[in-house]
Amino acid sequence: MKQILVGFHAVQARLRVDPGSLKSVYFDSGRRDRRMGDFLKQAEEILGERLHAADAERLHKLTGHDRHQGVVALAEKMTVARTITEVVEDAESAQKKPLFLVLDGVTDPHNFGACLRVADGAGVDAVVIPKDRSASINATVSKVSSGAAEVMPVITVTNLVRSMKEMQEAGVWLIGTDDEATKSIYDIDLTGSIGIVMGAEGEGMRRLTKENCDELVRIPMQGVVSSLNVSVASGVCLYEALRQRLAKVSDKAAK
């Protein structure tokens, strides 16, 4: 099954991780700036005859819009989805604690793409989403994620609550976010095997999802705004987990 990759980040990420899956890459022949020059230098070496000059009309037909930055690719879909058990086992083999991001009901592709970008940056091992109540990876998600959608394992599950229980049985502690929670994200230990559970913007987590979390925390809000965008909230929680993990490694090295 083919997919369309749009923009520099998405195409360059695929060039790095799986260039063989790129069937055709089109670039705007009228764009002659440094960024395009650097891209072409990299792409020509790897793609050869799979790299094609195109005009604005051709690029628009491929994408359906003009927000493509002058770079569009046709590629085979990468299979980066794995099972929860494999992710946990791989983390343990690497002598590290797994970090999951669980998204319940994030249906907007821009939010989903931004969550994938944050997850990749914070070192998340996999993102878990429900099959029927979530955005799926498409050209918009790929572009917004700045290439993270090409490398981040996304595990799509039929029953989110059942999969949360599977994670718990594997030793993963599930932490959900709730504005009414007593504890703050900064009050808890995030250095173990952790799954951060985020709900849809506005609606939050569904009742059963919330009830099956091991712990609920809130993100402290100091101004008049009552909540954060789901991708921003994910970033706050995931980077606090990363900060704690790095600090723990640093403390061990100092002893």
PDB file of C-alpha atoms in Angstrom:
ATOM      1  CA  MET A   1       0.000   0.000   0.000  1.00  0.00           C
ATOM      2  CA  LYS A   2       1.405   3.394  -1.009  1.00  0.00           C
ATOM      3  CA  GLN A   3       1.317   6.632   0.933  1.00  0.00           C
ATOM      4  CA  ILE A   4       2.146  10.237   0.144  1.00  0.00           C
ATOM      5  CA  LEU A   5       4.857  11.977   2.148  1.00  0.00           C
ATOM      6  CA  VAL A   6       4.745  15.757   2.122  1.00  0.00           C
ATOM      7  CA  GLY A   7       7.456  18.244   3.050  1.00  0.00           C
ATOM      8  CA  PHE A   8      11.172  18.161   3.832  1.00  0.00           C
ATOM      9  CA  HIS A   9      10.967  16.575   7.304  1.00  0.00           C
ATOM     10  CA  ALA A  10       8.787  13.619   6.306  1.00  0.00           C
ATOM     11  CA  VAL A  11      10.743  12.786   3.149  1.00  0.00           C
ATOM     12  CA  GLN A  12      14.159  13.240   4.754  1.00  0.00           C
ATOM     13  CA  ALA A  13      13.160  11.033   7.692  1.00  0.00           C
ATOM     14  CA  ARG A  14      12.224   8.266   5.254  1.00  0.00           C
ATOM     15  CA  LEU A  15      15.504   8.787   3.373  1.00  0.00           C
ATOM     16  CA  ARG A  16      17.343   8.140   6.631  1.00  0.00           C
ATOM     17  CA  VAL A  17      15.454   5.085   7.871  1.00  0.00           C
ATOM     18  CA  ASP A  18      14.164   3.270   4.758  1.00  0.00           C
ATOM     19  CA  PRO A  19      15.168   4.849   1.424  1.00  0.00           C
ATOM     20  CA  GLY A  20      14.238   1.668  -0.452  1.00  0.00           C
ATOM     21  CA  SER A  21      10.561   2.260   0.323  1.00  0.00           C
ATOM     22  CA  LEU A  22      10.584   5.545  -1.629  1.00  0.00           C
ATOM     23  CA  LYS A  23       9.211   4.837  -5.095  1.00  0.00           C
ATOM     24  CA  SER A  24       9.247   8.369  -6.528  1.00  0.00           C
ATOM     25  CA  VAL A  25      10.271  11.715  -5.066  1.00  0.00           C
ATOM     26  CA  TYR A  26       9.197  14.960  -6.763  1.00  0.00           C
ATOM     27  CA  PHE A  27      10.759  18.354  -6.128  1.00  0.00           C
ATOM     28  CA  ASP A  28       9.826  21.862  -7.224  1.00  0.00           C
ATOM     29  CA  SER A  29      12.217  22.680 -10.060  1.00  0.00           C
ATOM     30  CA  GLY A  30      11.539  26.400  -9.556  1.00  0.00           C
ATOM     31  CA  ARG A  31      12.763  26.443  -5.961  1.00  0.00           C
ATOM     32  CA  ARG A  32      16.496  27.191  -5.828  1.00  0.00           C
ATOM     33  CA  ASP A  33      17.141  28.146  -2.205  1.00  0.00           C
ATOM     34  CA  ARG A  34      19.755  26.588   0.060  1.00  0.00           C
ATOM     35  CA  ARG A  35      17.346  24.232   1.807  1.00  0.00           C
ATOM     36  CA  MET A  36      16.272  22.717  -1.491  1.00  0.00           C
ATOM     37  CA  GLY A  37      19.892  22.536  -2.618  1.00  0.00           C
ATOM     38  CA  ASP A  38      20.908  20.623   0.505  1.00  0.00           C
ATOM     39  CA  PHE A  39      17.950  18.269   0.086  1.00  0.00           C
ATOM     40  CA  LEU A  40      18.751  17.550  -3.566  1.00  0.00           C
ATOM     41  CA  LYS A  41      22.385  16.862  -2.772  1.00  0.00           C
ATOM     42  CA  GLN A  42      21.299  14.204  -0.279  1.00  0.00           C
ATOM     43  CA  ALA A  43      18.454  12.822  -2.403  1.00  0.00           C
ATOM     44  CA  GLU A  44      20.344  12.545  -5.717  1.00  0.00           C
ATOM     45  CA  GLU A  45      22.994  10.384  -4.108  1.00  0.00           C
ATOM     46  CA  ILE A  46      20.448   7.969  -2.640  1.00  0.00           C
ATOM     47  CA  LEU A  47      17.536   7.973  -5.096  1.00  0.00           C
ATOM     48  CA  GLY A  48      19.071   8.312  -8.526  1.00  0.00           C
ATOM     49  CA  GLU A  49      16.356   7.920 -11.169  1.00  0.00           C
ATOM     50  CA  ARG A  50      13.602   7.913  -8.547  1.00  0.00           C
ATOM     51  CA  LEU A  51      14.087  11.686  -8.098  1.00  0.00           C
ATOM     52  CA  HIS A  52      11.981  13.802 -10.466  1.00  0.00           C
ATOM     53  CA  ALA A  53      11.703  17.540 -11.160  1.00  0.00           C
ATOM     54  CA  ALA A  54       8.097  18.777 -11.154  1.00  0.00           C
ATOM     55  CA  ASP A  55       6.186  22.014 -11.503  1.00  0.00           C
ATOM     56  CA  ALA A  56       3.762  23.500  -8.979  1.00  0.00           C
ATOM     57  CA  GLU A  57       0.721  22.091 -10.794  1.00  0.00           C
ATOM     58  CA  ARG A  58       2.041  18.513 -10.579  1.00  0.00           C
ATOM     59  CA  LEU A  59       2.840  18.857  -6.886  1.00  0.00           C
ATOM     60  CA  HIS A  60      -0.622  20.280  -6.218  1.00  0.00           C
ATOM     61  CA  LYS A  61      -2.251  17.333  -8.002  1.00  0.00           C
ATOM     62  CA  LEU A  62      -0.262  14.889  -5.909  1.00  0.00           C
ATOM     63  CA  THR A  63      -1.099  16.494  -2.572  1.00  0.00           C
ATOM     64  CA  GLY A  64      -4.352  18.380  -3.147  1.00  0.00           C
ATOM     65  CA  HIS A  65      -2.881  21.559  -1.641  1.00  0.00           C
ATOM     66  CA  ASP A  66       0.087  23.941  -1.875  1.00  0.00           C
ATOM     67  CA  ARG A  67       1.562  23.383   1.617  1.00  0.00           C
ATOM     68  CA  HIS A  68       4.107  20.836   0.400  1.00  0.00           C
ATOM     69  CA  GLN A  69       7.321  22.950   0.600  1.00  0.00           C
ATOM     70  CA  GLY A  70       8.187  21.753  -2.895  1.00  0.00           C
ATOM     71  CA  VAL A  71       8.893  18.146  -1.878  1.00  0.00           C
ATOM     72  CA  VAL A  72       6.490  15.213  -2.297  1.00  0.00           C
ATOM     73  CA  ALA A  73       7.174  11.475  -2.260  1.00  0.00           C
ATOM     74  CA  LEU A  74       5.256   8.331  -3.157  1.00  0.00           C
ATOM     75  CA  ALA A  75       6.319   5.537  -0.819  1.00  0.00           C
ATOM     76  CA  GLU A  76       5.419   2.094   0.414  1.00  0.00           C
ATOM     77  CA  LYS A  77       3.962   2.189   3.906  1.00  0.00           C
ATOM     78  CA  MET A  78       6.465   1.249   6.570  1.00  0.00           C
ATOM     79  CA  THR A  79       5.475  -1.349   9.111  1.00  0.00           C
ATOM     80  CA  VAL A  80       6.717   0.004  12.424  1.00  0.00           C
ATOM     81  CA  ALA A  81       3.796  -1.166  14.560  1.00  0.00           C
ATOM     82  CA  ARG A  82       4.713  -3.850  17.107  1.00  0.00           C
ATOM     83  CA  THR A  83       3.102  -5.584  20.056  1.00  0.00           C
ATOM     84  CA  ILE A  84       3.124  -4.273  23.607  1.00  0.00           C
ATOM     85  CA  THR A  85       4.973  -7.408  24.743  1.00  0.00           C
ATOM     86  CA  GLU A  86       7.739  -6.888  22.147  1.00  0.00           C
ATOM     87  CA  VAL A  87       8.227  -3.271  23.200  1.00  0.00           C
ATOM     88  CA  VAL A  88       8.558  -4.236  26.867  1.00  0.00           C
ATOM     89  CA  GLU A  89      10.925  -7.116  26.091  1.00  0.00           C
ATOM     90  CA  ASP A  90      13.111  -4.951  23.837  1.00  0.00           C
ATOM     91  CA  ALA A  91      13.361  -2.281  26.531  1.00  0.00           C
ATOM     92  CA  GLU A  92      14.312  -4.853  29.153  1.00  0.00           C
ATOM     93  CA  SER A  93      16.932  -6.348  26.809  1.00  0.00           C
ATOM     94  CA  ALA A  94      18.437  -2.870  26.495  1.00  0.00           C
ATOM     95  CA  GLN A  95      18.372  -2.581  30.312  1.00  0.00           C
ATOM     96  CA  LYS A  96      15.951   0.331  30.266  1.00  0.00           C
ATOM     97  CA  LYS A  97      12.407   0.934  31.434  1.00  0.00           C
ATOM     98  CA  PRO A  98       9.811   1.273  28.656  1.00  0.00           C
ATOM     99  CA  LEU A  99       7.946   4.527  28.146  1.00  0.00           C
ATOM    100  CA  PHE A 100       4.573   4.453  26.390  1.00  0.00           C
ATOM    101  CA  LEU A 101       2.202   7.207  25.291  1.00  0.00           C
ATOM    102  CA  VAL A 102      -1.444   6.076  25.250  1.00  0.00           C
ATOM    103  CA  LEU A 103      -3.847   8.310  23.326  1.00  0.00           C
ATOM    104  CA  ASP A 104      -7.575   7.901  23.949  1.00  0.00           C
ATOM    105  CA  GLY A 105      -9.774   9.553  21.338  1.00  0.00           C
ATOM    106  CA  VAL A 106      -7.289  11.910  19.659  1.00  0.00           C
ATOM    107  CA  THR A 107      -9.040  12.189  16.303  1.00  0.00           C
ATOM    108  CA  ASP A 108      -7.549  15.403  14.912  1.00  0.00           C
ATOM    109  CA  PRO A 109      -4.622  14.557  12.571  1.00  0.00           C
ATOM    110  CA  HIS A 110      -2.741  17.737  13.503  1.00  0.00           C
ATOM    111  CA  ASN A 111      -2.895  16.872  17.205  1.00  0.00           C
ATOM    112  CA  PHE A 112      -1.956  13.263  16.507  1.00  0.00           C
ATOM    113  CA  GLY A 113       1.011  14.291  14.361  1.00  0.00           C
ATOM    114  CA  ALA A 114       2.199  16.732  17.027  1.00  0.00           C
ATOM    115  CA  CYS A 115       1.894  13.989  19.678  1.00  0.00           C
ATOM    116  CA  LEU A 116       4.062  11.671  17.580  1.00  0.00           C
ATOM    117  CA  ARG A 117       6.671  14.414  17.184  1.00  0.00           C
ATOM    118  CA  VAL A 118       6.776  15.011  20.943  1.00  0.00           C
ATOM    119  CA  ALA A 119       6.861  11.264  21.648  1.00  0.00           C
ATOM    120  CA  ASP A 120       9.840  10.757  19.358  1.00  0.00           C
ATOM    121  CA  GLY A 121      11.698  13.676  20.907  1.00  0.00           C
ATOM    122  CA  ALA A 122      11.146  12.414  24.452  1.00  0.00           C
ATOM    123  CA  GLY A 123      12.293   8.874  23.663  1.00  0.00           C
ATOM    124  CA  VAL A 124       8.931   7.106  23.830  1.00  0.00           C
ATOM    125  CA  ASP A 125       9.169   3.420  22.885  1.00  0.00           C
ATOM    126  CA  ALA A 126       5.673   3.178  21.356  1.00  0.00           C
ATOM    127  CA  VAL A 127       2.388   5.053  21.024  1.00  0.00           C
ATOM    128  CA  VAL A 128      -0.801   3.083  21.665  1.00  0.00           C
ATOM    129  CA  ILE A 129      -4.088   4.154  20.033  1.00  0.00           C
ATOM    130  CA  PRO A 130      -7.564   2.610  19.699  1.00  0.00           C
ATOM    131  CA  LYS A 131      -8.604   1.340  16.286  1.00  0.00           C
ATOM    132  CA  ASP A 132     -11.994   3.078  16.117  1.00  0.00           C
ATOM    133  CA  ARG A 133     -11.546   6.341  17.969  1.00  0.00           C
ATOM    134  CA  SER A 134      -8.341   7.841  16.709  1.00  0.00           C
ATOM    135  CA  ALA A 135      -6.737   9.611  13.804  1.00  0.00           C
ATOM    136  CA  SER A 136      -4.657   7.320  11.608  1.00  0.00           C
ATOM    137  CA  ILE A 137      -1.329   8.045   9.939  1.00  0.00           C
ATOM    138  CA  ASN A 138      -1.855   9.968   6.703  1.00  0.00           C
ATOM    139  CA  ALA A 139      -0.074  12.724   4.763  1.00  0.00           C
ATOM    140  CA  THR A 140      -1.190  15.413   7.244  1.00  0.00           C
ATOM    141  CA  VAL A 141      -0.027  13.428  10.275  1.00  0.00           C
ATOM    142  CA  SER A 142       3.275  12.647   8.563  1.00  0.00           C
ATOM    143  CA  LYS A 143       3.946  16.309   7.737  1.00  0.00           C
ATOM    144  CA  VAL A 144       2.942  17.666  11.166  1.00  0.00           C
ATOM    145  CA  SER A 145       5.029  15.006  12.923  1.00  0.00           C
ATOM    146  CA  SER A 146       8.155  16.255  11.077  1.00  0.00           C
ATOM    147  CA  GLY A 147       9.085  12.692  10.179  1.00  0.00           C
ATOM    148  CA  ALA A 148       8.292  11.052  13.537  1.00  0.00           C
ATOM    149  CA  ALA A 149       5.409   9.137  11.951  1.00  0.00           C
ATOM    150  CA  GLU A 150       7.996   7.319   9.830  1.00  0.00           C
ATOM    151  CA  VAL A 151       9.925   5.918  12.792  1.00  0.00           C
ATOM    152  CA  MET A 152       7.677   5.886  15.865  1.00  0.00           C
ATOM    153  CA  PRO A 153       6.046   2.492  16.544  1.00  0.00           C
ATOM    154  CA  VAL A 154       2.264   3.028  16.660  1.00  0.00           C
ATOM    155  CA  ILE A 155       0.322   0.106  18.128  1.00  0.00           C
ATOM    156  CA  THR A 156      -3.338   0.148  17.079  1.00  0.00           C
ATOM    157  CA  VAL A 157      -5.527  -1.909  19.391  1.00  0.00           C
ATOM    158  CA  THR A 158      -9.130  -3.093  19.125  1.00  0.00           C
ATOM    159  CA  ASN A 159      -9.899  -2.685  22.829  1.00  0.00           C
ATOM    160  CA  LEU A 160      -7.908   0.036  24.618  1.00  0.00           C
ATOM    161  CA  VAL A 161      -8.879  -1.001  28.154  1.00  0.00           C
ATOM    162  CA  ARG A 162      -7.886  -4.621  27.501  1.00  0.00           C
ATOM    163  CA  SER A 163      -4.547  -3.429  26.137  1.00  0.00           C
ATOM    164  CA  MET A 164      -4.021  -1.210  29.167  1.00  0.00           C
ATOM    165  CA  LYS A 165      -4.486  -4.294  31.349  1.00  0.00           C
ATOM    166  CA  GLU A 166      -1.960  -6.135  29.195  1.00  0.00           C
ATOM    167  CA  MET A 167       0.509  -3.321  29.825  1.00  0.00           C
ATOM    168  CA  GLN A 168      -0.137  -3.472  33.561  1.00  0.00           C
ATOM    169  CA  GLU A 169       0.418  -7.241  33.586  1.00  0.00           C
ATOM    170  CA  ALA A 170       3.783  -6.559  31.909  1.00  0.00           C
ATOM    171  CA  GLY A 171       4.708  -4.246  34.786  1.00  0.00           C
ATOM    172  CA  VAL A 172       3.833  -0.903  33.173  1.00  0.00           C
ATOM    173  CA  TRP A 173       2.402   1.712  35.566  1.00  0.00           C
ATOM    174  CA  LEU A 174      -0.320   3.729  33.797  1.00  0.00           C
ATOM    175  CA  ILE A 175      -0.572   7.409  34.678  1.00  0.00           C
ATOM    176  CA  GLY A 176      -3.558   9.365  33.395  1.00  0.00           C
ATOM    177  CA  THR A 177      -4.001  13.119  33.331  1.00  0.00           C
ATOM    178  CA  ASP A 178      -7.011  14.693  35.014  1.00  0.00           C
ATOM    179  CA  ASP A 179      -7.578  18.345  35.932  1.00  0.00           C
ATOM    180  CA  GLU A 180      -9.189  17.293  39.236  1.00  0.00           C
ATOM    181  CA  ALA A 181      -6.347  15.020  40.382  1.00  0.00           C
ATOM    182  CA  THR A 182      -4.702  15.750  43.733  1.00  0.00           C
ATOM    183  CA  LYS A 183      -1.121  15.013  42.701  1.00  0.00           C
ATOM    184  CA  SER A 184       0.833  16.958  40.124  1.00  0.00           C
ATOM    185  CA  ILE A 185       2.898  15.317  37.372  1.00  0.00           C
ATOM    186  CA  TYR A 186       5.916  16.702  39.241  1.00  0.00           C
ATOM    187  CA  ASP A 187       4.996  14.828  42.445  1.00  0.00           C
ATOM    188  CA  ILE A 188       5.460  11.273  41.167  1.00  0.00           C
ATOM    189  CA  ASP A 189       8.316   8.978  40.154  1.00  0.00           C
ATOM    190  CA  LEU A 190       8.422   8.524  36.372  1.00  0.00           C
ATOM    191  CA  THR A 191      11.651   6.535  36.159  1.00  0.00           C
ATOM    192  CA  GLY A 192      10.057   3.069  36.072  1.00  0.00           C
ATOM    193  CA  SER A 193       8.065   1.304  33.350  1.00  0.00           C
ATOM    194  CA  ILE A 194       5.509   3.993  32.552  1.00  0.00           C
ATOM    195  CA  GLY A 195       2.563   4.657  30.260  1.00  0.00           C
ATOM    196  CA  ILE A 196       1.315   8.251  30.053  1.00  0.00           C
ATOM    197  CA  VAL A 197      -2.402   8.212  29.179  1.00  0.00           C
ATOM    198  CA  MET A 198      -3.873  11.262  27.472  1.00  0.00           C
ATOM    199  CA  GLY A 199      -7.498  11.908  26.521  1.00  0.00           C
ATOM    200  CA  ALA A 200      -9.007  13.881  23.689  1.00  0.00           C
ATOM    201  CA  GLU A 201      -8.843  17.642  23.881  1.00  0.00           C
ATOM    202  CA  GLY A 202     -11.968  18.954  25.595  1.00  0.00           C
ATOM    203  CA  GLU A 203     -13.498  15.549  26.378  1.00  0.00           C
ATOM    204  CA  GLY A 204     -10.562  14.005  28.200  1.00  0.00           C
ATOM    205  CA  MET A 205     -10.272  10.283  28.772  1.00  0.00           C
ATOM    206  CA  ARG A 206     -13.307   8.056  28.566  1.00  0.00           C
ATOM    207  CA  ARG A 207     -14.647   6.758  31.885  1.00  0.00           C
ATOM    208  CA  LEU A 208     -13.293   3.205  31.573  1.00  0.00           C
ATOM    209  CA  THR A 209      -9.927   4.466  30.422  1.00  0.00           C
ATOM    210  CA  LYS A 210      -9.678   6.722  33.470  1.00  0.00           C
ATOM    211  CA  GLU A 211     -10.828   3.988  35.839  1.00  0.00           C
ATOM    212  CA  ASN A 212      -8.132   1.620  34.580  1.00  0.00           C
ATOM    213  CA  CYS A 213      -5.247   4.027  35.141  1.00  0.00           C
ATOM    214  CA  ASP A 214      -3.062   3.197  38.146  1.00  0.00           C
ATOM    215  CA  GLU A 215      -2.734   6.853  39.078  1.00  0.00           C
ATOM    216  CA  LEU A 216      -4.154  10.208  38.014  1.00  0.00           C
ATOM    217  CA  VAL A 217      -2.157  13.431  37.964  1.00  0.00           C
ATOM    218  CA  ARG A 218      -2.728  17.009  36.910  1.00  0.00           C
ATOM    219  CA  ILE A 219      -0.566  19.540  35.115  1.00  0.00           C
ATOM    220  CA  PRO A 220      -0.327  22.703  37.239  1.00  0.00           C
ATOM    221  CA  MET A 221      -1.946  25.693  35.523  1.00  0.00           C
ATOM    222  CA  GLN A 222      -1.020  29.163  36.781  1.00  0.00           C
ATOM    223  CA  GLY A 223      -2.962  31.442  34.426  1.00  0.00           C
ATOM    224  CA  VAL A 224      -6.562  31.856  33.294  1.00  0.00           C
ATOM    225  CA  VAL A 225      -6.396  29.004  30.759  1.00  0.00           C
ATOM    226  CA  SER A 226      -7.807  25.822  32.297  1.00  0.00           C
ATOM    227  CA  SER A 227      -6.122  23.208  30.105  1.00  0.00           C
ATOM    228  CA  LEU A 228      -3.493  22.572  27.429  1.00  0.00           C
ATOM    229  CA  ASN A 229      -3.640  21.210  23.915  1.00  0.00           C
ATOM    230  CA  VAL A 230      -3.218  17.406  24.035  1.00  0.00           C
ATOM    231  CA  SER A 231       0.139  17.487  22.255  1.00  0.00           C
ATOM    232  CA  VAL A 232       1.462  20.208  24.575  1.00  0.00           C
ATOM    233  CA  ALA A 233       0.183  18.299  27.624  1.00  0.00           C
ATOM    234  CA  SER A 234       1.840  15.138  26.286  1.00  0.00           C
ATOM    235  CA  GLY A 235       5.079  17.056  25.921  1.00  0.00           C
ATOM    236  CA  VAL A 236       4.943  18.352  29.490  1.00  0.00           C
ATOM    237  CA  CYS A 237       4.436  14.855  30.911  1.00  0.00           C
ATOM    238  CA  LEU A 238       6.855  13.012  28.632  1.00  0.00           C
ATOM    239  CA  TYR A 239       9.671  15.499  29.084  1.00  0.00           C
ATOM    240  CA  GLU A 240       9.254  15.381  32.852  1.00  0.00           C
ATOM    241  CA  ALA A 241       9.673  11.599  32.550  1.00  0.00           C
ATOM    242  CA  LEU A 242      12.759  12.132  30.397  1.00  0.00           C
ATOM    243  CA  ARG A 243      14.192  14.692  32.847  1.00  0.00           C
ATOM    244  CA  GLN A 244      13.804  12.292  35.762  1.00  0.00           C
ATOM    245  CA  ARG A 245      15.350   9.407  33.821  1.00  0.00           C
ATOM    246  CA  LEU A 246      18.351  11.435  32.724  1.00  0.00           C
ATOM    247  CA  ALA A 247      18.843  12.716  36.265  1.00  0.00           C
ATOM    248  CA  LYS A 248      18.771   9.154  37.594  1.00  0.00           C
ATOM    249  CA  VAL A 249      21.396   8.041  35.067  1.00  0.00           C
ATOM    250  CA  SER A 250      23.539  11.056  35.954  1.00  0.00           C
ATOM    251  CA  ASP A 251      23.269  10.306  39.672  1.00  0.00           C
ATOM    252  CA  LYS A 252      24.331   6.699  39.116  1.00  0.00           C
ATOM    253  CA  ALA A 253      27.306   7.773  37.031  1.00  0.00           C
ATOM    254  CA  ALA A 254      28.401  10.209  39.747  1.00  0.00           C
ATOM    255  CA  LYS A 255      28.481   7.514  42.449  1.00  0.00           C
TER     256      LYS A 255
END
